[in-house]
Short mmCIF file of C-alpha atoms in Angstrom, two decimals:
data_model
loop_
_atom_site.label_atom_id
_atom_site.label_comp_id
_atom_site.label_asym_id
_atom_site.label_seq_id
_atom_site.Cartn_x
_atom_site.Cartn_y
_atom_site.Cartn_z
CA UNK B 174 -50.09 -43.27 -25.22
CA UNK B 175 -47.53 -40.75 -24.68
CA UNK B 176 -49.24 -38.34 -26.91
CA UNK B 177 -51.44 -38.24 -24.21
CA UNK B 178 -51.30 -34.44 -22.33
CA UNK B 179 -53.36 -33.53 -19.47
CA UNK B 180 -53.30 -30.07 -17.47
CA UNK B 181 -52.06 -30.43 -14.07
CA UNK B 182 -53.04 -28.31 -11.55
CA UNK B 183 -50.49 -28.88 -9.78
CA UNK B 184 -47.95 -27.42 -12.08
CA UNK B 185 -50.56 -25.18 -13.81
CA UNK B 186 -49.30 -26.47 -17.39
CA UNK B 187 -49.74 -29.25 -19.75
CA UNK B 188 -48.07 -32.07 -19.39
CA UNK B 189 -47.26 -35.08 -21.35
CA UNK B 190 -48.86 -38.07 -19.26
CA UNK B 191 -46.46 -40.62 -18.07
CA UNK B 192 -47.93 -43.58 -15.30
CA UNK B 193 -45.52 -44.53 -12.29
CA UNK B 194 -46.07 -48.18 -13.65
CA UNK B 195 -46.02 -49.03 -16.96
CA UNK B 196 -49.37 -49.73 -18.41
CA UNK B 197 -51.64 -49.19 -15.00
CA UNK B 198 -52.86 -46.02 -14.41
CA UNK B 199 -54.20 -45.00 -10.27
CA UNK B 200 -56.97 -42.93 -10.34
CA UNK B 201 -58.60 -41.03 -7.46
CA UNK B 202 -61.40 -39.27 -7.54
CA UNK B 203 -63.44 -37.46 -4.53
CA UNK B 204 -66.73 -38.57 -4.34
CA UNK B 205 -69.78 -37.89 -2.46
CA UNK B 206 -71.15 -36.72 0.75
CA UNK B 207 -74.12 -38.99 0.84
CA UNK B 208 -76.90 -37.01 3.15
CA UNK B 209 -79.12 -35.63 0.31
CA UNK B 210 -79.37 -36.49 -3.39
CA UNK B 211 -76.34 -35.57 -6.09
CA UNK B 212 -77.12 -31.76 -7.65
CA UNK B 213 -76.28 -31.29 -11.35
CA UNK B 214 -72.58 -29.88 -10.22
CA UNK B 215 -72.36 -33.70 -9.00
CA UNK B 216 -73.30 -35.11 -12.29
CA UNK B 217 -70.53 -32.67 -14.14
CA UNK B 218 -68.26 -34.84 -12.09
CA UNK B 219 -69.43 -38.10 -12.67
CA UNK B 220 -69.54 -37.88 -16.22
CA UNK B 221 -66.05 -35.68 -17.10
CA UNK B 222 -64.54 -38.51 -14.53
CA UNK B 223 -66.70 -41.43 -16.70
CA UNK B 224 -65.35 -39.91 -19.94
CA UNK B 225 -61.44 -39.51 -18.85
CA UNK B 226 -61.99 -43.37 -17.39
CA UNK B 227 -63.74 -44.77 -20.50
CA UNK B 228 -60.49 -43.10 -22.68
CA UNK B 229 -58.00 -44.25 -20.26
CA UNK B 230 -58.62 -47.73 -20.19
CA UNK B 231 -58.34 -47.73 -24.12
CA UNK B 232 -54.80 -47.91 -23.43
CA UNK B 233 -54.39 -48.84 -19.33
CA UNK B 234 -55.35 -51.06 -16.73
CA UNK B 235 -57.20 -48.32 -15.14
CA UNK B 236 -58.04 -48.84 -10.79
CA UNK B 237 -60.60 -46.07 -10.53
CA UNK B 238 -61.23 -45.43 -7.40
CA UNK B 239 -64.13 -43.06 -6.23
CA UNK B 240 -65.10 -42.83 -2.44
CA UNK B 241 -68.12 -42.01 -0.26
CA UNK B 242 -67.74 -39.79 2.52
CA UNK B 243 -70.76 -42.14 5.10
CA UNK B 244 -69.85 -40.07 8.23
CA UNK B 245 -69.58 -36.22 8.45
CA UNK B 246 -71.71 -33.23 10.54
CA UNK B 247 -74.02 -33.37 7.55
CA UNK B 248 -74.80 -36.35 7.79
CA UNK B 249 -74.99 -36.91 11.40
CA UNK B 250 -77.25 -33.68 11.20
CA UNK B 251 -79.36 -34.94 8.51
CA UNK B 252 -80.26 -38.39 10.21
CA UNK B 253 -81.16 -36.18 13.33
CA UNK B 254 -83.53 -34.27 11.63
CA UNK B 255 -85.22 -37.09 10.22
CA UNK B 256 -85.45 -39.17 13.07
CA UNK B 257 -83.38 -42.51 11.24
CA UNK B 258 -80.12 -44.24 11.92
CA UNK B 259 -76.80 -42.37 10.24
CA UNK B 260 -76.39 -46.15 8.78
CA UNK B 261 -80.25 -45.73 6.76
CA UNK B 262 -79.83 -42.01 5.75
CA UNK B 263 -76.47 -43.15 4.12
CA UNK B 264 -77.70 -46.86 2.84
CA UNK B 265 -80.75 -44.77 1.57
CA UNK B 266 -78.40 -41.87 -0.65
CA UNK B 267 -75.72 -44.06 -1.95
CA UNK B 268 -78.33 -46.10 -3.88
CA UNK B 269 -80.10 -42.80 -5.05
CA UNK B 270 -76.19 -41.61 -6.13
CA UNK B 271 -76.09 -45.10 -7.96
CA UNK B 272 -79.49 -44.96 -9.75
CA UNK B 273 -78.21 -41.24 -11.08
CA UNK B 274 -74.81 -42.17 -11.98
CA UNK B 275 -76.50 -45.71 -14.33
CA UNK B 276 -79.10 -42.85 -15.45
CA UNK B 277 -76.39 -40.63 -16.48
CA UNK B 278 -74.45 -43.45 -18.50
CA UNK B 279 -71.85 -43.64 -16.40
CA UNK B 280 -69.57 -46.75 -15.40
CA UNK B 281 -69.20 -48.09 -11.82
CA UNK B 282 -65.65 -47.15 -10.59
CA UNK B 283 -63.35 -50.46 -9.79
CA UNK B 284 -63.86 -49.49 -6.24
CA UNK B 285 -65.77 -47.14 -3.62
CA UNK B 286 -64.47 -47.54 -0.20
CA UNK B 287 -66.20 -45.68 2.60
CA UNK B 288 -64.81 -43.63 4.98
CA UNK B 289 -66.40 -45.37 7.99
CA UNK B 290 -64.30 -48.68 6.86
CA UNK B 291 -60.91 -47.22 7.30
CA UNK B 292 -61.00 -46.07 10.66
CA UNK B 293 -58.15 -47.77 12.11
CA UNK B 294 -55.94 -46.55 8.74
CA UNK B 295 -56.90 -42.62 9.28
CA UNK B 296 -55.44 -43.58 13.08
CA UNK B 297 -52.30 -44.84 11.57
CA UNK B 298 -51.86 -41.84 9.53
CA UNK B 299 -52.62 -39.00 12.46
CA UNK B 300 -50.11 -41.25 14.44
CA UNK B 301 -47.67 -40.83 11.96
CA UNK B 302 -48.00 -37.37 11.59
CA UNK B 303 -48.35 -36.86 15.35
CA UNK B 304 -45.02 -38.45 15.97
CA UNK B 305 -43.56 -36.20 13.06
CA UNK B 306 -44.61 -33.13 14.85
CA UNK B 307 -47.16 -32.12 12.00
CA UNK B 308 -50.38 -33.17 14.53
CA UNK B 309 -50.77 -32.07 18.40
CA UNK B 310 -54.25 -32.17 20.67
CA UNK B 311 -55.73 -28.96 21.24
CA UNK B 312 -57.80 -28.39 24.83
CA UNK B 313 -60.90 -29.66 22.95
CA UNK B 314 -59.67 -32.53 22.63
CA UNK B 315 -59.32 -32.12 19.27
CA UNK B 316 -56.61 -33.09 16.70
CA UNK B 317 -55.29 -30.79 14.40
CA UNK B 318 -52.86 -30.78 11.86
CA UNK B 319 -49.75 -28.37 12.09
CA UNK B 320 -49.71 -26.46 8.81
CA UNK B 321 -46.88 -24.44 10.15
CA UNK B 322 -44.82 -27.10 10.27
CA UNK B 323 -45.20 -28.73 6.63
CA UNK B 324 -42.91 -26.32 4.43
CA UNK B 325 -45.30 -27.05 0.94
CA UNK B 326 -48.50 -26.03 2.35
CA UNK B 327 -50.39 -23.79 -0.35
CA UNK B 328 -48.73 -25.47 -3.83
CA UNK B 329 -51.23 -27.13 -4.92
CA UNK B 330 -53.49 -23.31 -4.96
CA UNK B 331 -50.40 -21.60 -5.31
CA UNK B 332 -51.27 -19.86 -2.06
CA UNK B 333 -48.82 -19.02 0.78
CA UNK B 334 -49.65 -19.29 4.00
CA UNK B 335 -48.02 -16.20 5.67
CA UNK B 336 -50.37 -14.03 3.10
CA UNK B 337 -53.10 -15.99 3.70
CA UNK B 338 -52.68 -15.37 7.64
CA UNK B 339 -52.24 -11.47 7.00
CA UNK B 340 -55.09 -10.98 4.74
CA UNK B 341 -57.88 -13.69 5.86
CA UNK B 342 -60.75 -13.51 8.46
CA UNK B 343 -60.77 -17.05 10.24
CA UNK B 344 -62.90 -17.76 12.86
CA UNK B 345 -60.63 -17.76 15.96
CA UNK B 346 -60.24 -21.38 17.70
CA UNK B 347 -58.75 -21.13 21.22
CA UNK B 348 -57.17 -24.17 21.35
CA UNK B 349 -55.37 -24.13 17.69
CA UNK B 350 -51.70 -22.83 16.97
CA UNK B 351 -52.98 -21.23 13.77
CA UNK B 352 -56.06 -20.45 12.93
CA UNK B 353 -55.25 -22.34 9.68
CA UNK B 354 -55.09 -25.45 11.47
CA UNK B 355 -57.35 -28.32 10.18
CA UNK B 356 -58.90 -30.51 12.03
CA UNK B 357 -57.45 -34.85 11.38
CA UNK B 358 -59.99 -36.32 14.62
CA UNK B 359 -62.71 -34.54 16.39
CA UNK B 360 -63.89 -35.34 20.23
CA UNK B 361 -67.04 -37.58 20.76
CA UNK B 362 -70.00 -35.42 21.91
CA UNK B 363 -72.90 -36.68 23.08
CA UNK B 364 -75.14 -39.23 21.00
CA UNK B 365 -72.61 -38.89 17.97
CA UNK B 366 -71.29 -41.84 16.78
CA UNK B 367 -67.49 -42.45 17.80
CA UNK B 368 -64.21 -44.70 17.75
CA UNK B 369 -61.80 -45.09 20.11
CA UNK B 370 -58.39 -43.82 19.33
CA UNK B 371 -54.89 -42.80 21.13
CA UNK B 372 -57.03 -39.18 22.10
CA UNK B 373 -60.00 -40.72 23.01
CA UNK B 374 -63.44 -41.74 21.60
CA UNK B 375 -64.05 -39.48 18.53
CA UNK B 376 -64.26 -39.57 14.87
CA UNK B 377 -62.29 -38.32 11.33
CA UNK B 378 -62.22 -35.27 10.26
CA UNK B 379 -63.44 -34.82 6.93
CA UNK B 380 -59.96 -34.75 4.97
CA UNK B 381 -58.16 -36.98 6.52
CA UNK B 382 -60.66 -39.53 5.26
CA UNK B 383 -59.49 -38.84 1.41
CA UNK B 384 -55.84 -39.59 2.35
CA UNK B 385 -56.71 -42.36 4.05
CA UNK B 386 -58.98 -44.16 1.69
CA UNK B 387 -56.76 -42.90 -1.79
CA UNK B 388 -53.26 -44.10 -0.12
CA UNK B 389 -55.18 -47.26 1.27
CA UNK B 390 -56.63 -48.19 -2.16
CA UNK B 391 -53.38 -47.26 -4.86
CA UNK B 392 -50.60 -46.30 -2.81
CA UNK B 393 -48.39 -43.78 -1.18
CA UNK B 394 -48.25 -42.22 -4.21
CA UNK B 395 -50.51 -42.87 -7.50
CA UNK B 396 -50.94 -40.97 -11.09
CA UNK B 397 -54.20 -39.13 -10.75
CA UNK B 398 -55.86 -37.41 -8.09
CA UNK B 399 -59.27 -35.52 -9.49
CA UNK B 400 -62.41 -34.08 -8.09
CA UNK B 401 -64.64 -30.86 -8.84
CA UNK B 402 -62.64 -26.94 -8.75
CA UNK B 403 -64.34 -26.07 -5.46
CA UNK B 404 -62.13 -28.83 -3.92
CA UNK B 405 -59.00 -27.72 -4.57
CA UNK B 406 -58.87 -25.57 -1.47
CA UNK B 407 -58.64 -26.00 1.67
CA UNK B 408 -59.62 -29.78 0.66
CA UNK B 409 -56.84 -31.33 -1.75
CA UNK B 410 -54.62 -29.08 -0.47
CA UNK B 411 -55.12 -30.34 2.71
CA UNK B 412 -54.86 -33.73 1.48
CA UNK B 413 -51.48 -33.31 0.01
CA UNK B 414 -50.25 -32.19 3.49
CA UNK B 415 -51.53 -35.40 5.63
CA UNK B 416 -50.37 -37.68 2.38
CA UNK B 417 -47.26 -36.01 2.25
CA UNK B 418 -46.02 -35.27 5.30
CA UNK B 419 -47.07 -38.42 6.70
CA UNK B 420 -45.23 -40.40 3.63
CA UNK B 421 -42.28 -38.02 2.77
CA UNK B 422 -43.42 -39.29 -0.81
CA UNK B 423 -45.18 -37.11 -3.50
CA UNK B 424 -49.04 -37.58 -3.01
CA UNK B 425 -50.24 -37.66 -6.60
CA UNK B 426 -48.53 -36.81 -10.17
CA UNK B 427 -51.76 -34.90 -11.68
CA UNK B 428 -54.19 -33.32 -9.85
CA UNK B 429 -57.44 -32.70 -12.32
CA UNK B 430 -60.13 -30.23 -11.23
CA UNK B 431 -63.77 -29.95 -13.18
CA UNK B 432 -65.02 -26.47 -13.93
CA UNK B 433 -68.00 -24.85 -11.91
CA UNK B 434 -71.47 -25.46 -12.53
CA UNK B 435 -73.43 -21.71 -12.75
CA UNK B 436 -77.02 -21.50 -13.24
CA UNK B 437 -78.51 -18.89 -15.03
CA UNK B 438 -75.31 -16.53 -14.64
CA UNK B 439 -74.78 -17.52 -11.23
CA UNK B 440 -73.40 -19.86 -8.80
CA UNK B 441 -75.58 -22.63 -8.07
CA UNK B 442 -76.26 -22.51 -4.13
CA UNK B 443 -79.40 -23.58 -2.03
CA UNK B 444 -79.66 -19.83 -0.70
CA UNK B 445 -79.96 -18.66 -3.97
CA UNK B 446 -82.77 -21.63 -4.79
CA UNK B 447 -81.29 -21.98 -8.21
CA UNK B 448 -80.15 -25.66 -6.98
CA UNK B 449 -81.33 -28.38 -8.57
CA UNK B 450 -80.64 -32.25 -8.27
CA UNK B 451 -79.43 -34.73 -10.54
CA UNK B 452 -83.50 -36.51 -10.30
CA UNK B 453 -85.35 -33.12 -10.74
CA UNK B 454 -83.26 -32.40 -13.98
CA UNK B 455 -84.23 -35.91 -15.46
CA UNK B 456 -87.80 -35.29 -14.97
CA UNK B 457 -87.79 -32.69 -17.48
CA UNK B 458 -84.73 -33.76 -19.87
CA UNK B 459 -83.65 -37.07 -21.31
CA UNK B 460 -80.17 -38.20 -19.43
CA UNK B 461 -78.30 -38.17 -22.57
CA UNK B 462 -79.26 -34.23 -23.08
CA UNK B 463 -77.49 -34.16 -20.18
CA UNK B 464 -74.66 -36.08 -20.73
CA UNK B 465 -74.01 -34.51 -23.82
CA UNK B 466 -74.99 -30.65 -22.36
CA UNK B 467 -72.08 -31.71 -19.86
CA UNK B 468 -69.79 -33.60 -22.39
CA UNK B 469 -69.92 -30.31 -24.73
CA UNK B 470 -67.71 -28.18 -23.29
CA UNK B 471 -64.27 -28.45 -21.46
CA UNK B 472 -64.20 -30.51 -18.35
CA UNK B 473 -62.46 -27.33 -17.04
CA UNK B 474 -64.14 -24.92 -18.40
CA UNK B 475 -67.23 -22.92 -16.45
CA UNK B 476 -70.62 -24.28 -18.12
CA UNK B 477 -73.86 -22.29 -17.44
CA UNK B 478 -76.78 -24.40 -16.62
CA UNK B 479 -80.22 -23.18 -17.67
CA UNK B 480 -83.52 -24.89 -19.50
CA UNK B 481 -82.27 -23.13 -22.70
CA UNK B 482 -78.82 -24.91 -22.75
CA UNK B 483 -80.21 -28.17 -21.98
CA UNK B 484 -82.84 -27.73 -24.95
CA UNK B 485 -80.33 -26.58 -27.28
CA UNK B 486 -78.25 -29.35 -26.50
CA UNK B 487 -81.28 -31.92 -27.04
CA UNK B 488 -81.69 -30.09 -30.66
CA UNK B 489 -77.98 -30.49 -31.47
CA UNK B 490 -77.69 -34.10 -29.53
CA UNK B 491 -81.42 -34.86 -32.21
CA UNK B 492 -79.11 -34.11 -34.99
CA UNK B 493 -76.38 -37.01 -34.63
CA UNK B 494 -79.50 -38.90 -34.23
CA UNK B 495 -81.19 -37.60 -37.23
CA UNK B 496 -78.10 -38.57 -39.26
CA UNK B 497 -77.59 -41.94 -37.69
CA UNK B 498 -81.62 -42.96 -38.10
CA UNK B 499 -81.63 -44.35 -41.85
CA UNK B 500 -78.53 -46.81 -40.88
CA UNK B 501 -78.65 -49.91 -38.86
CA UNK B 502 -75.55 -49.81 -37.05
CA UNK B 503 -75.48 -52.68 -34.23
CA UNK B 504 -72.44 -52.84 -34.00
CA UNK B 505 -68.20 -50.18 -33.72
CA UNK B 506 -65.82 -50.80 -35.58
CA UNK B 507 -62.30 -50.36 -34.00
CA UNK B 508 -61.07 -49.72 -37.59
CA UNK B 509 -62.64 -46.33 -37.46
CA UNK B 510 -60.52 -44.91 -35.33
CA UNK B 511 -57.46 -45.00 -37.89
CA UNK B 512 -59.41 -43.41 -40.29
CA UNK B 513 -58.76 -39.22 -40.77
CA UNK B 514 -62.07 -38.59 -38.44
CA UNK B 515 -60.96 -40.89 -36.07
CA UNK B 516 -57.39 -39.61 -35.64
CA UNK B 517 -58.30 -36.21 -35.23
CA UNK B 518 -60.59 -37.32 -32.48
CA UNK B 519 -57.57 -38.90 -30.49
CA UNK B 520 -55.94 -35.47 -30.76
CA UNK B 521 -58.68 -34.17 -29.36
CA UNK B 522 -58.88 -36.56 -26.53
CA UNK B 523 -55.11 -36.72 -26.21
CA UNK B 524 -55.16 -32.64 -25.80
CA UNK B 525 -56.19 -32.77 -22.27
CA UNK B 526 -59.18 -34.68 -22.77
CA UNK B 527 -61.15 -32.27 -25.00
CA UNK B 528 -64.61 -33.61 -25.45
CA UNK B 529 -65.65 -30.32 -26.78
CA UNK B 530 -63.36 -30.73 -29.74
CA UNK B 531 -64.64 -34.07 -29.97
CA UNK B 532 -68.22 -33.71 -30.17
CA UNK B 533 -67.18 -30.80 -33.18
CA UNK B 534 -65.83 -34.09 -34.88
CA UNK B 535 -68.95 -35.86 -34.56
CA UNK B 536 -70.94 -33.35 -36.19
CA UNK B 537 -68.48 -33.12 -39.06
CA UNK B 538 -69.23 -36.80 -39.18
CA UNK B 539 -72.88 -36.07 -39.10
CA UNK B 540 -72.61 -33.85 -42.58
CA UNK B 541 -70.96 -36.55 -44.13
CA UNK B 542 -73.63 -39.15 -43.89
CA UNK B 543 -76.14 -35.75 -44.53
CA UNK B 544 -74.43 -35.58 -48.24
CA UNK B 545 -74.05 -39.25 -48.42
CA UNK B 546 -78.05 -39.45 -48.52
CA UNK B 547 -78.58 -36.77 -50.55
CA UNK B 548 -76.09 -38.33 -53.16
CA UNK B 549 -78.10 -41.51 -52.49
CA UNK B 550 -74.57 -43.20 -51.48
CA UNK B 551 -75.87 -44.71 -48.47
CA UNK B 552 -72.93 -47.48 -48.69
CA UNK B 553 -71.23 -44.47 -48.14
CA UNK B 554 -73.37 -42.98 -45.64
CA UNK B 555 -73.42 -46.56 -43.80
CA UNK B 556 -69.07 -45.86 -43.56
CA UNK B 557 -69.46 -42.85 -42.18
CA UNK B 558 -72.47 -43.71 -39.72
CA UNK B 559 -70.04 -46.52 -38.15
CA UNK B 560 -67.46 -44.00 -37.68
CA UNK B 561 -69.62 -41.48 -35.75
CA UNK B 562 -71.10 -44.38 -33.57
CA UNK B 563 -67.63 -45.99 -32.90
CA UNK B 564 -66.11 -42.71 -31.82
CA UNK B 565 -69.45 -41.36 -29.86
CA UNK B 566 -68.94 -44.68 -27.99
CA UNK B 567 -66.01 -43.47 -26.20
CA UNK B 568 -68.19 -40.07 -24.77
CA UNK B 569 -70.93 -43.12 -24.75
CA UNK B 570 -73.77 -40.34 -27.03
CA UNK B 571 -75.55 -41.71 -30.18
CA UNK B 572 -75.46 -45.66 -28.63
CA UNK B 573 -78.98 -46.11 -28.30
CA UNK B 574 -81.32 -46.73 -31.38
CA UNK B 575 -82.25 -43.23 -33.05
CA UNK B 576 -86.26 -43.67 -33.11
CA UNK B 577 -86.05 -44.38 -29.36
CA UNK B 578 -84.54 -41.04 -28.78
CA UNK B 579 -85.56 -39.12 -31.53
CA UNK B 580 -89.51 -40.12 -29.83
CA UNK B 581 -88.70 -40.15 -26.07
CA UNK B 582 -91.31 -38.42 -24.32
CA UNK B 583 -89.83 -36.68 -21.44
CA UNK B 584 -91.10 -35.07 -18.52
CA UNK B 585 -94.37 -33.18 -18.87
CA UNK B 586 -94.36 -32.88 -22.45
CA UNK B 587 -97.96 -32.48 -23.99
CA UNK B 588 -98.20 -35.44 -26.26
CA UNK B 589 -97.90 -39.32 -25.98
CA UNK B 590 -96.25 -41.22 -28.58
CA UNK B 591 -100.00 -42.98 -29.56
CA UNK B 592 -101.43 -39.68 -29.64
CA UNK B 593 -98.63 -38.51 -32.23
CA UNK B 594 -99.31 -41.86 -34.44
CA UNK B 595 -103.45 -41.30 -34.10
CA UNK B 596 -102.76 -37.63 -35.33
CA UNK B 597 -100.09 -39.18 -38.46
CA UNK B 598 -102.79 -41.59 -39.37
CA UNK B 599 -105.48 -38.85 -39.17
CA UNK B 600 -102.99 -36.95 -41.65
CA UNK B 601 -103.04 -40.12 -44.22
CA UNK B 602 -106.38 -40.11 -44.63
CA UNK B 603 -106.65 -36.22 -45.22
CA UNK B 604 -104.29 -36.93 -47.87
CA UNK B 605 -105.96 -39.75 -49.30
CA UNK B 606 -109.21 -37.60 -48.97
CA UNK B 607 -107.09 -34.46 -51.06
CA UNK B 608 -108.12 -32.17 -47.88
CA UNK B 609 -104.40 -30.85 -48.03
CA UNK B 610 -105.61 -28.22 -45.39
CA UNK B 611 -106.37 -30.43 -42.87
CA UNK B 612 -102.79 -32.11 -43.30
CA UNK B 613 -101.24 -28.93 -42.91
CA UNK B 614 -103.23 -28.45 -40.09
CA UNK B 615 -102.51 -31.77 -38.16
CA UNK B 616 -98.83 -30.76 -39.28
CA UNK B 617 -99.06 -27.74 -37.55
CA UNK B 618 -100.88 -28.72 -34.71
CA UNK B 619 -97.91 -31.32 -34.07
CA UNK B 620 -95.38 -28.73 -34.66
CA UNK B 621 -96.52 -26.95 -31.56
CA UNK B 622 -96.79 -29.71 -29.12
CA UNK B 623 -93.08 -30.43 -29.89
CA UNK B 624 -92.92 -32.66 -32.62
CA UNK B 625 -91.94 -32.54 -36.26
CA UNK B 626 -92.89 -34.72 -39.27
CA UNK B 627 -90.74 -36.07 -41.77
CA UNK B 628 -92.75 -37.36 -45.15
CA UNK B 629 -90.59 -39.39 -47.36
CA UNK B 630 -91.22 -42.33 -49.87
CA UNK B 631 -91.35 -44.89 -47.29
CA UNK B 632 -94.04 -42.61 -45.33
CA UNK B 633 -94.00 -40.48 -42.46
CA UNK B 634 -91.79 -40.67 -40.04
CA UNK B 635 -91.72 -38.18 -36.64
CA UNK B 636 -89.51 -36.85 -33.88
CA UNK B 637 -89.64 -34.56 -30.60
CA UNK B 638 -88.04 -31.62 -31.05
#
């Protein structure tokens, strides 16, 4: 796997990908705040993180681990304002997160420890750095970490503090150092839940619980650290200071960040109300659209969300269906992958996990077993059809059977499947009566409502389009 090259933020280059333990890879990935359901920005995560798991453990014992942030003002906000314990509001989202996730096709990480478990290690940790002069107690009662005092604070962002400090407009705390200060354990306030620590009752702040959880699960210091682009500051980079200056150890090797999610143009943001979840996408799109919208460009890469993206990617997504529909494939074939289709789609993986160039391969695939049928080779179709499956099984597209796609009513859409095969029956008999106009007519009539017929010597066939 050393062919393997992923872009490290970190180093803001390409790098060959080497584990700290031969053939076990650490993987860490930020996960959710669970007070409301997952947007569509949420679901870019899940599935780039699915996909670079899925191609990992071709080659690694992969430990995937993925957290949920279960205590945070959000949350403790959230449960307020619905009347309901912080333990139902969170009980309640992490099995809406799950249902999405399954929905969205992707795999369970090996682990998902939450924040409210690993109390007493976040305690450890602020000790540690208290006793190394990176921590001190502010008048609040409040702990903060010292950024001053931790010589590498900005590399992951490639910011430096001193500019930052000249040039920024932070809300002035009385009882911090610097106002760039962060806070590692807030004071209990009334009715909020708390634990009892060295500074009194309180409870984490929100980034010490990633440093916590990540070193607690793989280690002082493991290959991957990951999580969406809007994380990357002030939250990894916060991360690497606790990690690090508590450990005197590098934090994490790679640091991967997923692209922005715009809609229509434009950032996706509640004030904007262009924000949409995970749930209100899948009432009017098939998951795999989805996947596959997500899946077709760059993890790092800016995507712009919008109804016309998603049904342009259901057209193109139709098509690798369309070619795939006259084969029975049950079954991949782990051959495929040393044919040339399949090695070029390694490279394409291997080049920092390039799913775009991958998906290109597919459809290359796709015109293969196109001119395969229309030579009437369909042994030679059937080759090619188990080499698209088998390599679409890695970006887990084109798995389930075509028809059941290809006819998947989804949403609001105007026609039921029985409808569509009362209408293709009404058609046969037009035929069989010579009334050619009326056939054209049904035809038509279908065509609007979204679906398309295909006549061929075995009869008529049909699909949503």
């Amino acid at each position: 796997m050393s062919d393997l090259h992923l872009y490290n933020t970190l180093s803001a280059q390409k790098e060959r990908f080497v584990p700290i333990h031969d053939g076990k890879v650490g993987m860490y990935v930020c996960g959710m705040t669970v007070y409301d359901y997952c947007h569509i920005g949420h679901a870019r995560v899940m599935v780039s993180f699915d996909v670079i798991y899925r191609w990992l453990s071709r080659y690694f014992e992969v430990n995937y681990v993925r957290n949920i942030t279960d205590i945070d003002d959000k949350i403790i906000k959230r449960a307020g304002e619905n009347g309901e314990t912080i333990g139902e509001l969170t009980e309640r989202f992490i099995k809406a997160m799950h249902e999405d996730a399954d929905r969205l096709g992707c795999l369970r990480p090996t682990s998902e420890p939450r924040a409210t478990d690993h109390i007493p290690q976040m305690l450890d940790m602020i000790n540690t750095l208290h006793s190394k002069d990176l921590a001190y107690q502010g008048a609040s009662g409040d702990v903060y970490y010292k950024v001053a005092n931790f010589s590498d604070y900005g590399k992951l962002s490639k910011r430096k503090l001193a500019d930052m400090q000249a040039g920024a407009r932070v809300e002035t705390v009385d009882d911090k150092d610097n106002p760039f200060d962060f806070v590692l354990w807030k004071s209990a306030k009334p009715s909020e839940p708390h634990w009892q620590s060295p500074w009194g009752l309180g409870r984490p702040g929100w980034h010490i619980e990633c440093s916590a959880m990540s070193t607690c699960c793989l280690g002082e210091s493991f290959d991957i650290h990951g999580g969406g682009h809007d994380l990357q500051f002030p939250h990894h980079e916060n991360e690497i200071a606790q990690s690090e200056g508590a450990t005197g150890k590098q934090y994490a090797n790679n640091w991967l960040h997923v692209g922005f999610v715009n809609v229509d143009g434009e950032k996706m943001s509640k004030s904007l109300n262009n924000f949409f979840t995970i749930r209100e996408v899948l009432q009017d799109f098939h998951a795999e659209t989805i996947r596959f919208f997500i899946l077709s460009s760059h993890y790092r890469s800016p995507i712009n969300f919008s109804d016309t993206a998603l049904k342009e990617s259901r057209t193109a997504l139709s098509r690798l269906y369309h070619a795939l529909k006259p084969f029975d494939v049950v079954d991949t074939d782990e051959t495929a992958w040393g044919s040339e289709y399949g090695q070029a789609f390694v490279c394409a993986m291997n080049d920092d996990f390039n799913t775009a160039q991958a998906v290109s391969i597919l459809f290359e695939i796709a015109g293969e077993i196109n001119k395969a049928v229309k030579a009437d080779d369909m042994a030679g179709g059937q080759r090619f059809a188990v080499i698209l499956k088998t390599l679409a099984s890695v970006l887990n597209i084109a798995q389930t059977a075509p028809q059941a796609f290809l006819q998947a009513q989804i949403g609001d859409e105007s026609i039921s499947e029985s409808e569509v095969l009362a209408m293709i029956d009404k058609r046969k008999q037009a035929k069989a009566d010579k009334d050619f106009a009326l056939a054209d007519q049904i035809r038509a009539e279908l065509k609007e409502k979204g679906v398309e017929l295909e006549d061929s010597r075995a009869g008529t066939s049909w699909r949503r389009v």
